[in-house]
Structures are given as structure tokens and as C-alpha cells.
């Protein structure tokens, strides 16, 4: 599992000057290129100079950690501290070194210190989660890994460890689902590397850049996705090749009308494209075009696997059209397809609400909440259910939870 580390920490100390500064810059450039052996050699040479910058001890510790030399890294971090370097970056380095040396309590001590200074530091949450996992506190480990993913959705280590923590709690289906998501992400990253190598050829065709852009979209890297698509359009101007990826980008950016335009264009080129129909339906749904969205999502089912996300969006549209039987059939299919997903119980609960059955709705809504306690919509539903049942205190409790989670969602960059 790859260690995440802050490589350049200018806030830890002043920069060197003259020739020493040039050597330090050279070492930092090697670090960024993952030439840890070369960087370490450069940094150790700087230590031979009179009055070397104390930050060099810290950066040597970084290199030693990344090379798996944990006792040496620990010594370097302590030398940095003795030289006057301090702060959460250094505490994080000490925490990693102690963790890899099996000193869990010392590691936790330093990562707790990091979180007091920087509560939203994903690396600290990740290592505390790994400590909880080592010590058999699987539920606590799960919460730490979920915090990491809320702060950094691309953290592969947290994805893998979350799946493991769920399996160890006996939540086998849910753990397998998370592990499958992790494998899909790894596949995308492997595909990205292959496409980047193909795109480096001066004869790379437009199709390569289109696919590269699509992979960037799936990984959430919209900036590089747009650059790849612009390159494709320069190579093949006036075609619809890039419309699918551009439609997805606009959808994720909340530009639903533009997404609808691009996706409709692409479907003129490829009428059997699963993703184009699905994202077209989602874009129309976001614009409250209920009937066109329903038609697009039903068309997507002809070409797409029957995925939870697709079925649930279609079920929501059926509920809006008061087609409760169709919505309940889709919810039942989700329950069979993915028992660990909260979406199935949530949709059943909504159907029960529409059928004026608050008792049945409560049972299913609580099941959805148990599967995912951090979705504000589940608390919103329970607030409505308890209001209908004449239980104002319980309704108020879920209203507060809903507001807290919504506030947290809007404040997260």
C-alpha cells in the first residue's frame, strides 16, 4: 500500500541560500519524480555543508520513509525536531515511522496531535483507521476510513481498507461491493497509464484522446479531461467523437442543459451507447423533465447492466409520476441486486409514505439509515415520517441531523 507523504514542506523552515538552495531544489525535483534514492543522496550531501538548513533532516526522513527505512526515518525526524523543526507535517512523519515499526500507541499519539492542529487531514485519519484495524476495532476503523474518503474520494488505500473493515465486521456483501469499487478504480488507473503512453506518440489518433478524456472524467479529473478532448477536437474537427465525454463533464459541473445537448448529439452517432442514454436521462431528470428522463433511462436499460444507480433514478421518476407499483418493483430488484445498498430500503420507505403507511415506512427508512447514517436525505425522510406519526421530538432529532449533514456537505470543497 503506497504511503502518502507531504514532500515539500516550506512552512517547516526557511529556505537555504546560494549553492545550498540550488542543491535542495535539485533534491526536491528528484523527490517529485519519485527518484527517492537520488534525492536521498543529494540531501545527505547537503548535510556535509557547514550549517545546513534544518529542513534537510525532515526531507531525508521523508525519503527514508518512502524507501521503507523506518528506523533511519525516525532518527531523521527526531534530528529535525532537535534542530527546531516542528508542526503537523513532522508529527505525521513521526506517526508513519512509528506505525511501520509496530509502535501503535506512539503512532496514534502523533496522529492525534496532527488532528488537533488539522482536523481534516486525511493521512492522519487513514493511519488511525489502520491502527484500529490492527487492534480489532473494526467499526471504529470503518468510521476513520469513511472520513478519509469524504475528504479525499480518490484515496485508494482507504477504499481497500474500508472494504476489509466491513468484511471483518461480518458485513460481507457491503465489503465486497466496496472492494469491487476499489478494483474498478485500479482498472481505470491502469487504463489511464496505458492511454497516457499511447497519447505520447506524435501519431496518436483522436480516438486515443477521446478515450483518455473519458477515463479522466471517470476519475474526476475534469481539467485533464478537457485538455484531452480539446486535443481530440484539433485532430478530428467537426466530429461528434468528444460529445459523450463533454456531456458527462457538463453533467458533473451542474450544466444540465449543455449536457443534454452534447449527449443528444452523441446519440445521433451511437444510438446504442449505454452511458449516453443514462447521463441524458440524469440530465433531463435534473431539469425536472420527468417524462423525457424516464424515456431516456428506460432506453438505457436496453444497453446498460441493471445497475443500482440506474434503477434507483428510474424508480424516483416513477414515484414522481405516482406509478408506485413500478417504483416498488424497481426497489425490490435493487434489494435483490445489492442487499448492502441503502437505496433499496429507502425507495421502499418512500413508496410506503405515499401509500400512507408511516409504520412500514419507518421500518424501511431506519434500515436505509443503518446502512448509511451520513445521507441527509434519509434523515429528511425520517423527519417526515415521525411528523406524520405525531412524534415531534424524534422528528426534531432527525431534522437537526439532516441540517448538520447538509451543512457539512456544502462546506466540503
Tab-separated table of C-alpha atoms in Angstrom:
chain	number	residue	atom	x	y	z
A	1	UNK	CA	0.000	0.000	0.000
A	2	UNK	CA	1.582	3.254	-1.135
A	3	UNK	CA	2.483	5.788	1.575
A	4	UNK	CA	1.152	9.282	1.099
A	5	UNK	CA	3.529	11.990	2.202
A	6	UNK	CA	3.926	15.709	2.071
A	7	UNK	CA	7.132	16.042	0.060
A	8	UNK	CA	7.766	19.771	0.060
A	9	UNK	CA	7.039	21.484	3.374
A	10	UNK	CA	8.170	25.081	3.042
A	11	UNK	CA	6.270	26.054	6.176
A	12	UNK	CA	8.603	23.918	8.277
A	13	UNK	CA	11.564	26.239	7.941
A	14	UNK	CA	13.298	28.910	5.936
A	15	UNK	CA	14.888	28.071	2.611
A	16	UNK	CA	18.612	27.827	2.174
A	17	UNK	CA	20.510	30.282	0.018
A	18	UNK	CA	23.030	30.183	-2.827
A	19	UNK	CA	24.567	26.871	-3.805
A	20	UNK	CA	22.857	25.060	-0.917
A	21	UNK	CA	19.451	26.284	-2.092
A	22	UNK	CA	20.185	25.011	-5.602
A	23	UNK	CA	21.096	21.565	-4.268
A	24	UNK	CA	17.954	21.465	-2.142
A	25	UNK	CA	15.824	22.403	-5.174
A	26	UNK	CA	17.545	19.647	-7.138
A	27	UNK	CA	16.745	17.095	-4.429
A	28	UNK	CA	13.113	18.257	-4.282
A	29	UNK	CA	12.807	17.856	-8.058
A	30	UNK	CA	14.027	14.261	-7.742
A	31	UNK	CA	11.543	13.631	-4.938
A	32	UNK	CA	8.682	14.841	-7.106
A	33	UNK	CA	9.849	12.485	-9.873
A	34	UNK	CA	9.874	9.617	-7.307
A	35	UNK	CA	13.653	9.244	-7.543
A	36	UNK	CA	13.901	8.697	-3.806
A	37	UNK	CA	17.407	7.176	-3.876
A	38	UNK	CA	18.807	10.100	-5.866
A	39	UNK	CA	17.031	12.661	-3.682
A	40	UNK	CA	18.323	10.997	-0.519
A	41	UNK	CA	21.896	11.083	-1.814
A	42	UNK	CA	21.600	14.793	-2.665
A	43	UNK	CA	20.113	15.615	0.742
A	44	UNK	CA	22.805	13.685	2.596
A	45	UNK	CA	25.477	15.649	0.704
A	46	UNK	CA	23.836	18.892	1.850
A	47	UNK	CA	24.263	17.729	5.457
A	48	UNK	CA	28.034	17.747	4.908
A	49	UNK	CA	27.931	21.515	4.367
A	50	UNK	CA	28.544	23.927	7.257
A	51	UNK	CA	25.234	24.942	8.898
A	52	UNK	CA	22.856	23.006	6.619
A	53	UNK	CA	19.195	24.006	6.613
A	54	UNK	CA	17.386	22.013	9.361
A	55	UNK	CA	14.582	21.180	6.919
A	56	UNK	CA	17.014	18.783	5.210
A	57	UNK	CA	16.685	16.385	8.167
A	58	UNK	CA	12.912	16.304	7.643
A	59	UNK	CA	13.215	15.708	3.887
A	60	UNK	CA	15.751	12.935	4.488
A	61	UNK	CA	13.166	11.335	6.794
A	62	UNK	CA	10.594	11.602	4.001
A	63	UNK	CA	12.921	9.795	1.571
A	64	UNK	CA	13.774	7.116	4.116
A	65	UNK	CA	10.074	6.531	4.849
A	66	UNK	CA	9.269	6.181	1.152
A	67	UNK	CA	12.172	3.723	0.798
A	68	UNK	CA	10.945	1.667	3.775
A	69	UNK	CA	13.884	2.606	6.020
A	70	UNK	CA	11.745	3.309	9.074
A	71	UNK	CA	14.340	3.251	11.902
A	72	UNK	CA	16.518	5.692	9.926
A	73	UNK	CA	13.471	7.860	9.143
A	74	UNK	CA	12.553	8.017	12.819
A	75	UNK	CA	16.074	9.164	13.667
A	76	UNK	CA	15.986	11.833	10.933
A	77	UNK	CA	12.625	13.211	12.088
A	78	UNK	CA	13.889	13.448	15.668
A	79	UNK	CA	17.032	15.243	14.409
A	80	UNK	CA	14.759	17.698	12.550
A	81	UNK	CA	12.812	18.298	15.750
A	82	UNK	CA	16.004	18.822	17.771
A	83	UNK	CA	17.078	21.374	15.133
A	84	UNK	CA	13.911	23.402	15.706
A	85	UNK	CA	11.540	21.984	13.066
A	86	UNK	CA	8.008	21.373	14.361
A	87	UNK	CA	4.427	21.199	13.108
A	88	UNK	CA	1.838	18.739	11.850
A	89	UNK	CA	3.952	17.676	8.854
A	90	UNK	CA	6.705	16.477	11.184
A	91	UNK	CA	4.206	14.812	13.554
A	92	UNK	CA	2.725	12.989	10.570
A	93	UNK	CA	6.172	11.718	9.598
A	94	UNK	CA	6.808	10.505	13.135
A	95	UNK	CA	3.388	8.832	13.199
A	96	UNK	CA	4.112	6.943	9.967
A	97	UNK	CA	7.522	5.807	11.146
A	98	UNK	CA	6.216	4.551	14.494
A	99	UNK	CA	3.282	2.807	12.744
A	100	UNK	CA	5.582	0.905	10.417
A	101	UNK	CA	7.795	-0.052	13.353
A	102	UNK	CA	4.760	-1.571	15.095
A	103	UNK	CA	4.579	1.053	17.869
A	104	UNK	CA	0.869	1.725	17.546
A	105	UNK	CA	0.394	3.801	20.698
A	106	UNK	CA	3.226	6.187	19.786
A	107	UNK	CA	1.892	6.421	16.229
A	108	UNK	CA	-1.611	7.226	17.458
A	109	UNK	CA	-0.196	9.866	19.806
A	110	UNK	CA	1.354	11.787	16.921
A	111	UNK	CA	-1.612	11.418	14.561
A	112	UNK	CA	-3.971	12.598	17.333
A	113	UNK	CA	-1.729	15.647	17.603
A	114	UNK	CA	-1.992	16.175	13.831
A	115	UNK	CA	-5.797	16.108	14.013
A	116	UNK	CA	-5.895	18.647	16.842
A	117	UNK	CA	-3.973	21.026	14.589
A	118	UNK	CA	-5.545	19.948	11.288
A	119	UNK	CA	-8.869	18.082	11.855
A	120	UNK	CA	-9.429	17.376	8.149
A	121	UNK	CA	-6.077	15.729	7.474
A	122	UNK	CA	-6.847	12.516	5.525
A	123	UNK	CA	-3.499	10.828	6.206
A	124	UNK	CA	-3.973	11.076	9.982
A	125	UNK	CA	-7.478	9.582	9.778
A	126	UNK	CA	-6.161	6.849	7.468
A	127	UNK	CA	-3.388	5.744	9.820
A	128	UNK	CA	-5.620	5.898	12.888
A	129	UNK	CA	-8.026	3.682	10.931
A	130	UNK	CA	-5.208	1.240	10.214
A	131	UNK	CA	-4.303	1.205	13.902
A	132	UNK	CA	-7.955	0.460	14.796
A	133	UNK	CA	-7.900	-2.333	12.222
A	134	UNK	CA	-4.737	-3.816	13.741
A	135	UNK	CA	-6.270	-3.675	17.212
A	136	UNK	CA	-9.539	-5.340	16.149
A	137	UNK	CA	-11.738	-2.229	16.497
A	138	UNK	CA	-13.338	-2.741	13.102
A	139	UNK	CA	-16.332	-0.387	13.474
A	140	UNK	CA	-14.036	2.461	14.604
A	141	UNK	CA	-11.694	1.688	11.689
A	142	UNK	CA	-14.639	1.901	9.284
A	143	UNK	CA	-15.530	5.384	10.549
A	144	UNK	CA	-11.960	6.595	10.072
A	145	UNK	CA	-11.785	5.253	6.501
A	146	UNK	CA	-15.148	6.872	5.676
A	147	UNK	CA	-13.764	10.197	6.944
A	148	UNK	CA	-10.751	9.795	4.665
A	149	UNK	CA	-12.965	9.188	1.616
A	150	UNK	CA	-15.188	12.152	2.484
A	151	UNK	CA	-12.055	14.325	2.481
A	152	UNK	CA	-10.269	12.589	-0.416
A	153	UNK	CA	-12.523	10.429	-2.623
A	154	UNK	CA	-9.501	9.280	-4.673
A	155	UNK	CA	-7.711	7.645	-1.712
A	156	UNK	CA	-7.253	4.048	-2.941
A	157	UNK	CA	-5.812	2.831	0.361
A	158	UNK	CA	-8.900	3.977	2.238
A	159	UNK	CA	-11.172	2.232	-0.290
A	160	UNK	CA	-9.295	-1.039	0.137
A	161	UNK	CA	-9.177	-0.788	3.942
A	162	UNK	CA	-12.853	0.183	4.189
A	163	UNK	CA	-13.841	-2.976	2.311
A	164	UNK	CA	-11.658	-5.038	4.632
A	165	UNK	CA	-13.105	-3.427	7.785
A	166	UNK	CA	-16.660	-4.170	6.594
A	167	UNK	CA	-15.856	-7.821	5.861
A	168	UNK	CA	-14.246	-8.200	9.302
A	169	UNK	CA	-17.472	-6.884	10.864
A	170	UNK	CA	-19.422	-9.605	9.078
A	171	UNK	CA	-20.925	-7.188	6.520
A	172	UNK	CA	-19.732	-9.388	3.680
A	173	UNK	CA	-21.918	-8.115	0.833
A	174	UNK	CA	-21.207	-4.470	1.613
A	175	UNK	CA	-17.476	-5.159	1.941
A	176	UNK	CA	-17.429	-6.963	-1.403
A	177	UNK	CA	-19.230	-4.038	-3.035
A	178	UNK	CA	-16.627	-1.570	-1.744
A	179	UNK	CA	-13.797	-3.899	-2.811
A	180	UNK	CA	-15.317	-4.095	-6.291
A	181	UNK	CA	-15.355	-0.284	-6.452
A	182	UNK	CA	-11.682	-0.325	-5.483
A	183	UNK	CA	-10.855	-2.837	-8.233
A	184	UNK	CA	-12.736	-0.707	-10.789
A	185	UNK	CA	-10.726	2.352	-9.772
A	186	UNK	CA	-7.483	0.396	-10.049
A	187	UNK	CA	-8.530	-0.785	-13.522
A	188	UNK	CA	-9.199	2.827	-14.549
A	189	UNK	CA	-5.796	3.937	-13.261
A	190	UNK	CA	-4.077	1.119	-15.157
A	191	UNK	CA	-6.040	2.076	-18.279
A	192	UNK	CA	-5.074	5.712	-17.752
A	193	UNK	CA	-1.380	4.832	-17.701
A	194	UNK	CA	-1.713	2.833	-20.938
A	195	UNK	CA	-3.599	5.652	-22.676
A	196	UNK	CA	-1.101	8.265	-21.494
A	197	UNK	CA	1.695	6.216	-23.096
A	198	UNK	CA	-0.329	5.869	-26.310
A	199	UNK	CA	-1.116	9.601	-26.336
A	200	UNK	CA	2.591	10.462	-26.072
A	201	UNK	CA	3.092	9.187	-29.634
A	202	UNK	CA	3.119	12.011	-32.238
A	203	UNK	CA	0.832	9.811	-34.371
A	204	UNK	CA	-1.778	9.174	-31.671
A	205	UNK	CA	-5.254	9.417	-33.273
A	206	UNK	CA	-8.182	11.474	-31.999
A	207	UNK	CA	-9.859	8.332	-30.649
A	208	UNK	CA	-6.996	7.829	-28.171
A	209	UNK	CA	-7.521	11.311	-26.721
A	210	UNK	CA	-11.284	10.793	-26.587
A	211	UNK	CA	-10.821	7.626	-24.547
A	212	UNK	CA	-8.178	9.326	-22.400
A	213	UNK	CA	-10.635	12.148	-21.718
A	214	UNK	CA	-13.344	9.648	-20.796
A	215	UNK	CA	-11.058	7.921	-18.273
A	216	UNK	CA	-10.161	11.283	-16.748
A	217	UNK	CA	-13.894	12.011	-16.422
A	218	UNK	CA	-14.471	8.716	-14.594
A	219	UNK	CA	-11.593	9.517	-12.214
A	220	UNK	CA	-12.964	13.007	-11.525
A	221	UNK	CA	-10.054	14.858	-13.190
A	222	UNK	CA	-12.073	17.295	-15.289
A	223	UNK	CA	-9.184	19.653	-16.062
A	224	UNK	CA	-7.130	16.964	-17.805
A	225	UNK	CA	-10.301	15.516	-19.359
A	226	UNK	CA	-10.993	18.831	-21.097
A	227	UNK	CA	-7.369	19.128	-22.293
A	228	UNK	CA	-7.553	15.619	-23.802
A	229	UNK	CA	-10.867	16.377	-25.509
A	230	UNK	CA	-9.568	19.652	-26.925
A	231	UNK	CA	-6.631	17.728	-28.411
A	232	UNK	CA	-9.062	15.215	-29.939
A	233	UNK	CA	-11.099	18.023	-31.482
A	234	UNK	CA	-7.976	19.583	-33.031
A	235	UNK	CA	-7.117	16.216	-34.582
A	236	UNK	CA	-10.662	15.500	-35.805
A	237	UNK	CA	-12.549	18.805	-36.081
A	238	UNK	CA	-16.262	18.826	-36.796
A	239	UNK	CA	-16.962	15.323	-35.474
A	240	UNK	CA	-19.127	14.146	-32.565
A	241	UNK	CA	-16.401	11.954	-31.053
A	242	UNK	CA	-15.992	14.082	-27.922
A	243	UNK	CA	-19.688	14.736	-27.266
A	244	UNK	CA	-20.137	11.862	-24.787
A	245	UNK	CA	-17.257	12.943	-22.533
A	246	UNK	CA	-18.247	16.613	-22.791
A	247	UNK	CA	-21.799	15.672	-21.850
A	248	UNK	CA	-20.552	13.911	-18.726
A	249	UNK	CA	-18.304	16.824	-17.768
A	250	UNK	CA	-21.209	19.265	-18.079
A	251	UNK	CA	-23.428	16.943	-16.055
A	252	UNK	CA	-20.906	16.749	-13.205
A	253	UNK	CA	-20.470	20.529	-13.324
A	254	UNK	CA	-24.247	21.006	-12.977
A	255	UNK	CA	-24.671	22.362	-16.524
A	256	UNK	CA	-27.557	20.053	-17.319
A	257	UNK	CA	-28.906	21.772	-20.440
A	258	UNK	CA	-25.442	21.719	-22.045
A	259	UNK	CA	-25.023	18.082	-21.004
A	260	UNK	CA	-28.351	17.228	-22.635
A	261	UNK	CA	-27.243	18.928	-25.859
A	262	UNK	CA	-23.907	17.082	-26.087
A	263	UNK	CA	-25.385	13.701	-25.167
A	264	UNK	CA	-28.203	14.064	-27.692
A	265	UNK	CA	-25.578	14.853	-30.334
A	266	UNK	CA	-23.600	11.757	-29.436
A	267	UNK	CA	-26.647	9.515	-29.641
A	268	UNK	CA	-27.011	10.529	-33.282
A	269	UNK	CA	-23.601	8.931	-33.767
A	270	UNK	CA	-24.040	5.950	-31.417
A	271	UNK	CA	-27.641	5.146	-30.594
A	272	UNK	CA	-26.671	2.048	-28.604
A	273	UNK	CA	-24.362	3.835	-26.130
A	274	UNK	CA	-25.293	2.883	-22.571
A	275	UNK	CA	-23.651	5.866	-20.844
A	276	UNK	CA	-25.084	8.393	-23.289
A	277	UNK	CA	-28.672	7.307	-22.620
A	278	UNK	CA	-28.085	7.123	-18.856
A	279	UNK	CA	-26.454	10.553	-18.493
A	280	UNK	CA	-29.022	12.052	-20.860
A	281	UNK	CA	-31.767	10.762	-18.578
A	282	UNK	CA	-29.972	12.074	-15.482
A	283	UNK	CA	-29.501	15.495	-17.106
A	284	UNK	CA	-33.190	15.634	-18.018
A	285	UNK	CA	-34.159	14.477	-14.524
A	286	UNK	CA	-32.066	17.278	-13.003
A	287	UNK	CA	-34.031	19.736	-15.187
A	288	UNK	CA	-37.319	18.195	-13.943
A	289	UNK	CA	-38.135	16.872	-17.410
A	290	UNK	CA	-39.796	13.832	-15.894
A	291	UNK	CA	-41.256	12.104	-18.952
A	292	UNK	CA	-38.219	12.572	-21.260
A	293	UNK	CA	-35.904	11.475	-18.415
A	294	UNK	CA	-37.997	8.352	-17.828
A	295	UNK	CA	-37.891	7.529	-21.532
A	296	UNK	CA	-34.079	8.008	-21.668
A	297	UNK	CA	-33.423	5.872	-18.590
A	298	UNK	CA	-35.707	3.103	-19.846
A	299	UNK	CA	-33.787	3.234	-23.133
A	300	UNK	CA	-30.532	2.967	-21.127
A	301	UNK	CA	-31.787	-0.305	-19.635
A	302	UNK	CA	-31.730	-1.810	-23.134
A	303	UNK	CA	-27.950	-1.320	-23.346
A	304	UNK	CA	-26.671	-0.997	-19.753
A	305	UNK	CA	-26.227	-3.561	-16.986
A	306	UNK	CA	-29.077	-3.294	-14.469
A	307	UNK	CA	-27.074	-1.185	-12.010
A	308	UNK	CA	-28.386	0.139	-8.705
A	309	UNK	CA	-27.807	3.777	-9.691
A	310	UNK	CA	-29.760	3.434	-12.930
A	311	UNK	CA	-32.657	1.519	-11.348
A	312	UNK	CA	-32.927	3.931	-8.420
A	313	UNK	CA	-33.092	7.030	-10.620
A	314	UNK	CA	-35.775	5.393	-12.716
A	315	UNK	CA	-37.686	4.432	-9.553
A	316	UNK	CA	-37.598	8.047	-8.356
A	317	UNK	CA	-39.146	9.155	-11.642
A	318	UNK	CA	-41.875	6.506	-11.326
A	319	UNK	CA	-42.635	7.815	-7.821
A	320	UNK	CA	-42.913	11.359	-9.200
A	321	UNK	CA	-45.401	10.052	-11.771
A	322	UNK	CA	-47.304	8.245	-8.944
A	323	UNK	CA	-46.529	4.881	-10.543
A	324	UNK	CA	-45.964	3.250	-7.144
A	325	UNK	CA	-46.202	-0.343	-8.355
A	326	UNK	CA	-43.448	0.210	-10.941
A	327	UNK	CA	-41.324	2.041	-8.351
A	328	UNK	CA	-41.758	-0.761	-5.812
A	329	UNK	CA	-40.832	-3.386	-8.433
A	330	UNK	CA	-37.613	-1.489	-9.154
A	331	UNK	CA	-36.901	-1.145	-5.413
A	332	UNK	CA	-37.384	-4.906	-4.958
A	333	UNK	CA	-34.958	-5.532	-7.812
A	334	UNK	CA	-32.365	-3.313	-6.103
A	335	UNK	CA	-32.847	-5.228	-2.830
A	336	UNK	CA	-32.024	-8.465	-4.650
A	337	UNK	CA	-29.225	-6.966	-6.732
A	338	UNK	CA	-27.393	-5.257	-3.863
A	339	UNK	CA	-28.636	-6.062	-0.334
A	340	UNK	CA	-25.892	-3.861	1.160
A	341	UNK	CA	-27.110	-0.746	-0.668
A	342	UNK	CA	-29.325	1.655	1.340
A	343	UNK	CA	-31.072	2.709	-1.868
A	344	UNK	CA	-33.493	-0.236	-1.969
A	345	UNK	CA	-34.835	0.234	1.594
A	346	UNK	CA	-35.022	3.997	1.056
A	347	UNK	CA	-37.184	3.625	-2.056
A	348	UNK	CA	-39.449	1.090	-0.350
A	349	UNK	CA	-39.855	3.566	2.529
A	350	UNK	CA	-40.798	6.370	0.138
A	351	UNK	CA	-43.368	4.124	-1.541
A	352	UNK	CA	-44.816	3.334	1.912
A	353	UNK	CA	-45.055	7.053	2.687
A	354	UNK	CA	-47.055	7.619	-0.488
A	355	UNK	CA	-49.318	4.718	0.483
A	356	UNK	CA	-49.983	6.401	3.889
A	357	UNK	CA	-48.201	3.650	5.814
A	358	UNK	CA	-45.894	5.505	8.254
A	359	UNK	CA	-45.210	2.401	10.361
A	360	UNK	CA	-43.966	0.396	7.385
A	361	UNK	CA	-42.122	3.450	6.065
A	362	UNK	CA	-40.320	3.894	9.399
A	363	UNK	CA	-39.050	0.309	9.381
A	364	UNK	CA	-37.545	0.585	5.893
A	365	UNK	CA	-36.179	4.125	6.427
A	366	UNK	CA	-34.361	3.008	9.587
A	367	UNK	CA	-32.845	0.132	7.623
A	368	UNK	CA	-31.569	2.589	4.988
A	369	UNK	CA	-30.150	4.829	7.715
A	370	UNK	CA	-28.338	1.906	9.318
A	371	UNK	CA	-26.649	1.133	6.005
A	372	UNK	CA	-25.609	4.785	5.527
A	373	UNK	CA	-26.040	7.101	8.530
A	374	UNK	CA	-24.429	10.046	6.720
A	375	UNK	CA	-27.019	10.686	3.998
A	376	UNK	CA	-29.114	13.766	4.887
A	377	UNK	CA	-31.990	12.540	2.688
A	378	UNK	CA	-32.569	9.550	4.970
A	379	UNK	CA	-32.838	11.887	7.956
A	380	UNK	CA	-35.175	14.135	5.924
A	381	UNK	CA	-37.418	11.138	5.234
A	382	UNK	CA	-37.446	10.100	8.908
A	383	UNK	CA	-38.279	13.663	9.944
A	384	UNK	CA	-41.318	13.498	7.657
A	385	UNK	CA	-42.302	10.033	8.912
A	386	UNK	CA	-42.102	10.981	12.601
A	387	UNK	CA	-44.028	14.203	11.957
A	388	UNK	CA	-46.760	12.118	10.310
A	389	UNK	CA	-46.736	9.723	13.293
A	390	UNK	CA	-47.109	12.592	15.768
A	391	UNK	CA	-43.643	12.136	17.319
A	392	UNK	CA	-42.235	15.697	17.245
A	393	UNK	CA	-39.127	15.025	19.356
A	394	UNK	CA	-37.912	12.253	17.077
A	395	UNK	CA	-38.754	14.398	14.045
A	396	UNK	CA	-36.724	17.264	15.542
A	397	UNK	CA	-33.748	14.971	16.187
A	398	UNK	CA	-33.601	13.891	12.530
A	399	UNK	CA	-34.124	17.469	11.339
A	400	UNK	CA	-31.013	18.504	13.293
A	401	UNK	CA	-29.007	15.603	11.862
A	402	UNK	CA	-30.172	16.489	8.365
A	403	UNK	CA	-29.118	20.136	8.759
A	404	UNK	CA	-25.730	19.145	10.184
A	405	UNK	CA	-25.002	16.812	7.267
A	406	UNK	CA	-26.227	19.321	4.675
A	407	UNK	CA	-24.016	21.999	6.192
A	408	UNK	CA	-21.046	19.644	6.154
A	409	UNK	CA	-21.754	18.759	2.515
A	410	UNK	CA	-21.856	22.413	1.382
A	411	UNK	CA	-18.717	23.327	3.311
A	412	UNK	CA	-16.679	20.463	1.784
A	413	UNK	CA	-14.679	21.721	-1.232
